[in-house]
Amino acid sequence: MTTVPAPLVRPPGPRGHRFFGNVVDYDKDRVAFLERCRREYGDVFSFDPRTVVIADPALIHDILSRTNDDFLAETVPLAVRTDEEETAAGAELWMSARRRGWRGLNRTVAEAHALRLRAIFDRSLRQAGPGDVDVLAVMKDYFGRAIADFCVSRDAEGLPAVIAENTEALDPLSRSSYMVPQWWPSRRVRRFVRAREATVAAMTEVVRRRKAAGPPAADTAPDLLDVLLAADAPALSDLQVERLIRGIMLAAYGVPAAALTWIVHDLVAYPEVRRAVEQEAAAHDTQVAPSTTSLPYTEAFVKEVLRLRPPTWLIGRTARRATTLGEWRLDRGDQVLFSLYALHRDERWWRDPEAFDPQRWLEPRAQLQRHTYLPFGAGPRVCVGTQLGMIQLVLSTFWLVREYDVSIAPGNGGTPDFGGLLTPQGLTARFHRRAGQQ
């Protein structure tokens, strides 16, 4: 009779400070700390008594595929007492709406959005002005308008500002490894609570107003909210619709903005790559939104940016119940973390991992090691806007190289900032519209 060994209790890890654990060393240089621990302790190590960090692609895939079952994706920036089963019930409510929402990402809705996206892009860059501008701020403005257009086009007025405030209020909390309770006497906490409540109220009002207005006219291009409200057998509740729209808008505000900011940085940092992107773009009419399949090098460029600089650079999951991960045991409520930044640069899985090389995505045998490229996640909670995000980023890159000269003065930012998202800290640039462009 074969005996299956019992799972080990806890992987090894750095002991850290007596009172503060590893938080202080981690916050000094998050990426360096994680890489140092991986080299010393292996692909699974303990950060603290309730947190495990993993770097093995198979284990990362395992935890992502078991999300919504053994693990939960929901996180909160404040130290609140959570009930895993109550959280799971809320997640299922959200997932049922999300499954319907996939229909909202179909080709018809995406193409209608792409036609409007060009005007939104032009408006944001025109308003940026001729001088040095904060690139991330410009791209946040752009994607705030873009995702509001995609989700609630006819009711988008004012929503980008609400989403922006929610995201900006969350940022200082997500940067800290210390979580404080909601009652904590802090302006940062009060600001976040107010912003979150304002976002819920705004989304609830949009859903109420759209339902009262009825279906769109036959000649009106549908948006995601139209699709969700038209769902039947059974119809989605107002709460499900509101939560899904809110979740998508919050996720699609900061992440693609960070990605496009890195795209601007890399177009200037790698002039030979920019020339290749420009050459491909020159074969197309800027007045018509080309398909991403007709821009293979541009798409490869975007993929390489997302490999080296994934905005969502660190992902976490919470054990819903006592379970195992590989040979290790996890208790209910334990946290599991993994870094996409480290995964995408691991020399075990990538040839010349630190090299910026879009061509790697165009090689006939560019088969990747499984589960080593996850800029949009994977499993049941893979980013619902994966296809939409790639369309937006590829088209934005196309319009940028066709219509603008971009310059970045030496020393004007670009240092990686590993906060809630990976962004180029303090990046400023000039966007000069070329003569003859409308």
XYZ file of C-alpha atoms in Angstrom:
438
model
C 0.000 0.000 0.000
C 1.403 3.376 -1.071
C 1.417 6.067 1.587
C 0.861 9.623 0.427
C 3.028 12.001 2.489
C 1.148 14.615 4.489
C 1.602 18.212 3.296
C 4.334 20.163 5.025
C 3.185 22.863 7.396
C 5.038 25.969 6.280
C 7.801 26.693 3.734
C 11.009 28.330 4.941
C 11.540 32.058 4.737
C 13.402 35.029 6.191
C 12.814 35.595 9.903
C 12.762 39.382 9.659
C 12.556 41.911 12.476
C 11.245 40.817 15.854
C 8.330 43.267 15.772
C 7.957 44.308 12.121
C 8.761 41.037 10.367
C 9.893 41.476 6.760
C 7.762 44.507 5.926
C 10.527 47.087 6.406
C 13.043 45.245 4.202
C 10.349 44.492 1.628
C 9.222 48.107 1.336
C 12.792 49.327 0.847
C 13.004 47.467 -2.478
C 10.132 45.102 -3.136
C 11.465 43.424 -6.268
C 14.979 42.943 -4.888
C 13.603 41.481 -1.648
C 11.425 38.947 -3.482
C 14.216 37.924 -5.835
C 16.714 37.567 -2.984
C 14.300 35.325 -1.090
C 13.567 33.222 -4.178
C 17.262 32.567 -4.718
C 17.845 31.756 -1.051
C 14.708 29.739 -0.230
C 13.412 28.518 -3.581
C 10.193 28.982 -5.545
C 8.015 28.833 -2.414
C 8.846 30.791 0.721
C 7.070 32.309 3.710
C 6.878 36.086 3.945
C 5.209 35.922 7.352
C 3.196 33.305 9.329
C 0.097 33.845 7.126
C 1.646 34.785 3.769
C 3.382 32.564 1.213
C 5.141 33.789 -1.941
C 5.414 31.517 -4.986
C 7.470 31.762 -8.189
C 6.886 28.380 -9.839
C 4.750 28.684 -13.027
C 2.911 25.424 -12.350
C 1.931 26.542 -8.845
C 0.904 29.970 -10.123
C -1.321 28.306 -12.713
C -2.713 26.002 -10.035
C -3.741 28.834 -7.747
C -5.215 30.890 -10.603
C -7.226 27.911 -11.901
C -8.584 27.216 -8.393
C -9.675 30.819 -7.820
C -13.377 31.074 -6.895
C -13.124 27.564 -5.452
C -10.240 27.099 -3.013
C -8.999 30.683 -3.333
C -10.563 34.132 -3.427
C -9.372 37.082 -5.485
C -11.220 39.765 -3.527
C -8.974 42.066 -1.530
C -9.633 45.177 0.532
C -7.120 47.949 1.301
C -8.248 48.233 4.931
C -7.891 45.863 7.877
C -11.447 44.603 8.227
C -12.697 41.303 9.546
C -13.753 39.182 6.580
C -15.814 36.042 6.308
C -14.439 33.867 3.507
C -17.813 32.267 2.733
C -19.602 35.608 2.675
C -16.885 36.943 0.391
C -17.236 33.869 -1.822
C -20.997 34.430 -2.094
C -20.390 38.009 -3.171
C -17.814 36.825 -5.691
C -20.288 34.377 -7.221
C -22.838 37.174 -7.571
C -20.209 39.177 -9.422
C -19.080 36.202 -11.523
C -22.583 35.417 -12.719
C -22.842 38.966 -14.045
C -19.359 38.721 -15.491
C -20.221 35.574 -17.458
C -23.050 37.484 -19.080
C -20.753 40.438 -19.562
C -18.512 38.478 -21.914
C -21.209 39.055 -24.498
C -20.622 42.763 -24.039
C -17.095 42.315 -25.308
C -18.198 40.919 -28.662
C -16.888 42.215 -31.962
C -19.847 44.524 -32.682
C -19.535 46.438 -29.414
C -15.726 46.512 -29.619
C -15.730 47.825 -33.190
C -18.250 50.551 -32.342
C -16.041 51.561 -29.424
C -12.896 51.546 -31.602
C -14.500 54.054 -33.974
C -15.135 56.439 -31.061
C -11.783 55.748 -29.437
C -9.819 57.783 -32.000
C -11.663 60.992 -31.043
C -11.157 60.279 -27.335
C -7.419 59.750 -27.926
C -7.084 62.988 -29.898
C -8.997 64.958 -27.280
C -6.789 63.797 -24.418
C -3.534 64.527 -26.238
C -4.730 67.896 -27.521
C -5.698 68.937 -24.011
C -2.280 67.888 -22.741
C -0.786 70.953 -24.436
C 2.505 71.524 -26.273
C 4.923 71.522 -23.322
C 6.237 68.806 -21.021
C 3.321 66.920 -19.514
C 2.901 64.149 -16.949
C 2.451 61.162 -19.269
C 0.678 58.962 -16.721
C -1.821 61.747 -15.947
C -2.570 62.167 -19.661
C -3.064 58.438 -20.148
C -5.289 58.177 -17.076
C -7.452 60.930 -18.534
C -7.574 59.080 -21.844
C -8.472 55.679 -20.444
C -10.916 57.144 -17.952
C -12.873 58.540 -20.892
C -12.312 55.409 -22.972
C -13.649 52.887 -20.463
C -16.582 55.138 -19.577
C -17.419 55.260 -23.284
C -17.215 51.484 -23.632
C -19.277 50.718 -20.537
C -21.861 53.508 -20.410
C -21.273 55.670 -23.490
C -24.455 57.753 -23.310
C -24.181 58.251 -19.551
C -20.437 58.780 -19.272
C -20.564 62.449 -18.267
C -18.775 62.950 -14.954
C -17.924 59.274 -14.389
C -14.216 59.469 -15.352
C -13.655 62.012 -12.570
C -15.417 59.768 -10.041
C -13.328 56.752 -11.076
C -10.165 58.851 -11.009
C -10.800 59.973 -7.443
C -11.521 56.410 -6.305
C -8.294 55.165 -7.864
C -6.163 58.039 -6.611
C -7.574 57.636 -3.096
C -6.711 53.930 -3.156
C -3.108 54.427 -4.316
C -1.489 55.504 -1.005
C -3.216 52.645 0.822
C -2.064 50.065 -1.737
C 1.530 51.295 -1.436
C 1.700 50.466 2.246
C 2.287 46.954 3.552
C 0.549 47.948 6.794
C -3.248 47.746 6.766
C -5.249 49.968 9.087
C -8.934 49.630 10.050
C -11.654 51.726 8.461
C -12.134 53.710 11.688
C -8.466 54.737 11.765
C -8.181 58.555 12.172
C -6.431 59.201 8.873
C -7.219 61.601 6.054
C -6.136 58.934 3.583
C -8.625 56.430 4.972
C -11.453 58.975 5.100
C -10.722 60.038 1.533
C -10.820 56.450 0.277
C -14.079 55.653 2.094
C -15.735 58.784 0.665
C -14.446 58.014 -2.833
C -15.654 54.422 -2.696
C -19.119 55.489 -1.537
C -19.289 58.149 -4.255
C -18.381 55.574 -6.914
C -21.080 53.154 -5.759
C -23.660 55.960 -5.718
C -22.685 57.179 -9.197
C -22.839 53.719 -10.747
C -26.132 52.925 -9.064
C -27.614 56.142 -10.473
C -26.365 55.379 -13.999
C -27.979 51.927 -13.933
C -31.240 53.355 -12.576
C -31.319 56.110 -15.210
C -30.531 53.755 -18.091
C -33.230 51.274 -17.037
C -35.754 54.107 -16.859
C -34.793 55.268 -20.362
C -35.392 51.842 -21.895
C -33.541 50.068 -24.738
C -31.405 52.180 -27.111
C -32.697 53.268 -30.494
C -32.083 50.887 -33.377
C -29.422 53.184 -34.886
C -27.535 53.599 -31.579
C -24.385 51.534 -31.104
C -24.787 49.455 -27.936
C -22.426 49.667 -24.987
C -21.707 47.154 -22.230
C -24.516 48.432 -20.014
C -27.023 47.902 -22.833
C -25.885 44.293 -23.166
C -26.115 43.618 -19.428
C -29.569 45.135 -19.079
C -30.828 43.131 -22.072
C -29.728 39.838 -20.486
C -32.559 37.439 -19.776
C -33.245 33.931 -18.443
C -32.771 35.173 -15.754
C -32.268 38.900 -15.890
C -29.373 40.357 -13.925
C -30.182 42.305 -10.787
C -29.330 46.000 -10.547
C -26.704 45.111 -7.933
C -25.002 42.620 -10.254
C -24.932 45.116 -13.112
C -23.642 47.915 -10.902
C -20.874 45.767 -9.405
C -19.680 44.498 -12.771
C -19.633 47.929 -14.416
C -17.879 49.428 -11.389
C -15.289 46.643 -11.264
C -14.473 46.902 -14.961
C -14.200 50.685 -14.900
C -11.897 50.675 -11.879
C -9.684 47.951 -13.367
C -9.574 49.519 -16.833
C -8.583 52.967 -15.584
C -5.138 52.538 -14.068
C -3.805 49.354 -15.683
C -3.977 50.325 -19.395
C -2.927 53.882 -18.519
C 0.231 52.521 -16.901
C 0.811 50.243 -19.906
C 0.452 53.085 -22.431
C 2.756 55.266 -20.332
C 5.401 52.536 -20.584
C 4.688 52.324 -24.320
C 5.498 56.029 -24.665
C 8.681 55.501 -22.661
C 9.807 52.529 -24.750
C 9.055 54.148 -28.108
C 11.582 56.822 -27.162
C 14.022 54.484 -25.385
C 14.248 52.091 -28.359
C 14.335 54.198 -31.573
C 14.943 51.170 -33.814
C 11.780 49.570 -32.457
C 9.830 52.788 -32.970
C 10.988 52.926 -36.595
C 9.671 49.406 -37.156
C 6.322 50.336 -35.576
C 6.161 53.507 -37.712
C 6.941 51.573 -40.889
C 4.098 49.171 -40.217
C 1.695 52.001 -39.349
C 2.517 53.900 -42.542
C 0.756 51.233 -44.616
C -2.620 52.046 -43.054
C -5.121 54.906 -43.223
C -5.341 56.693 -39.872
C -8.980 57.540 -40.520
C -9.902 53.863 -40.306
C -9.199 51.801 -37.213
C -7.202 48.794 -38.451
C -7.549 45.389 -36.869
C -4.839 44.250 -34.489
C -4.131 41.299 -36.804
C -3.059 43.754 -39.520
C -0.490 45.274 -37.128
C 1.540 42.208 -36.088
C 4.734 44.052 -35.148
C 2.827 46.687 -33.176
C 0.994 43.947 -31.318
C 4.327 42.193 -30.639
C 5.726 45.494 -29.330
C 2.784 45.875 -26.932
C 3.205 42.273 -25.755
C 6.882 42.896 -25.036
C 6.060 46.026 -23.043
C 3.570 43.995 -21.000
C 6.175 41.266 -20.491
C 8.918 43.497 -19.145
C 6.665 46.005 -17.379
C 3.362 44.377 -16.394
C 1.302 47.085 -14.645
C -0.283 44.490 -12.350
C 3.109 43.301 -11.204
C 2.018 41.541 -7.991
C -1.096 39.344 -7.589
C -2.550 37.857 -4.428
C -5.104 35.228 -3.482
C -6.671 34.245 -0.153
C -7.307 30.654 0.898
C -11.061 30.176 1.203
C -10.609 26.998 3.222
C -7.776 24.796 4.481
C -6.073 23.415 1.380
C -2.713 22.579 -0.150
C -0.455 24.267 -2.656
C 2.061 21.832 -4.018
C 3.601 20.086 -1.000
C 2.583 22.819 1.436
C -0.455 23.186 3.646
C -2.463 26.409 3.777
C -4.950 27.403 6.435
C -8.168 29.288 5.846
C -7.394 32.979 5.386
C -3.748 32.478 4.407
C -2.441 34.777 1.668
C -0.529 33.685 -1.436
C 1.427 36.217 -3.515
C 3.297 35.984 -6.811
C 5.116 38.537 -8.933
C 4.400 38.715 -12.668
C 7.356 41.073 -12.995
C 9.682 38.359 -11.698
C 7.945 35.600 -13.665
C 8.276 37.527 -16.947
C 12.007 38.095 -16.349
C 12.979 34.670 -15.044
C 16.036 33.434 -16.944
C 14.761 29.868 -16.636
C 11.825 30.575 -18.940
C 13.000 33.413 -21.205
C 15.861 33.855 -23.628
C 17.702 37.099 -22.794
C 14.943 38.008 -20.315
C 16.155 41.572 -19.700
C 16.400 42.388 -23.424
C 13.584 44.414 -25.014
C 12.861 42.315 -28.099
C 9.419 42.447 -29.794
C 10.745 40.071 -32.443
C 10.567 37.199 -29.952
C 6.760 37.228 -30.395
C 7.022 36.884 -34.198
C 9.359 33.940 -34.416
C 7.765 30.806 -35.949
C 8.767 28.750 -32.922
C 8.123 31.331 -30.261
C 6.311 28.771 -28.121
C 6.520 29.914 -24.545
C 7.006 27.819 -21.482
C 3.452 27.260 -20.233
C 2.074 29.686 -17.668
C 5.044 32.063 -17.823
C 3.320 35.034 -19.544
C 0.301 36.288 -17.646
C -0.118 40.073 -18.078
C -3.905 39.682 -17.839
C -3.906 36.836 -15.315
C -5.467 33.451 -16.025
C -8.130 31.058 -14.807
C -11.716 31.986 -13.900
C -10.672 35.513 -12.917
C -8.644 36.289 -16.027
C -9.096 39.966 -16.886
C -12.515 40.347 -18.498
C -11.113 43.098 -20.710
C -8.137 41.202 -22.139
C -9.272 41.473 -25.750
C -10.514 45.039 -25.315
C -7.288 46.077 -23.589
C -5.126 44.792 -26.427
C -7.310 46.538 -29.010
C -7.042 49.834 -27.116
C -3.283 49.597 -26.585
C -2.446 48.531 -30.150
C -4.661 51.191 -31.740
C -3.372 53.884 -29.389
C 0.203 52.972 -30.315
C -0.734 53.077 -34.000
C -2.260 56.571 -33.728
C 0.622 57.796 -31.601
C 3.396 56.854 -34.037
C 1.425 57.959 -37.110
C 0.426 61.380 -35.847
C 2.823 62.527 -33.120
C 6.483 63.159 -32.505
C 7.255 62.280 -28.893
C 10.270 63.525 -26.995
C 11.471 62.901 -23.463
C 14.192 65.124 -22.040
C 17.057 63.300 -20.282
C 16.296 62.832 -16.619
C 12.553 63.364 -17.045
C 11.513 60.208 -15.228
C 11.062 56.590 -16.134
C 12.337 54.884 -12.990
C 10.093 51.884 -12.203
C 7.760 52.584 -9.288
C 6.468 49.388 -7.692
C 3.413 50.740 -5.934
C -0.076 49.372 -6.412
C 0.785 49.342 -10.131
C 4.134 49.329 -11.894
C 4.541 52.787 -13.441
C 7.460 54.909 -14.743
C 7.851 57.380 -11.908
C 7.629 61.054 -12.868
C 7.764 60.467 -16.635
C 7.197 63.687 -18.581
C 7.148 64.050 -22.361
C 6.175 66.376 -25.191
C 3.598 65.327 -27.764
C 3.996 67.364 -30.957
C 1.304 66.807 -33.563
C 2.857 66.496 -37.000
C 2.009 68.957 -39.742
C -0.842 67.847 -41.950
C -2.492 65.712 -39.270
C -6.079 66.646 -38.460
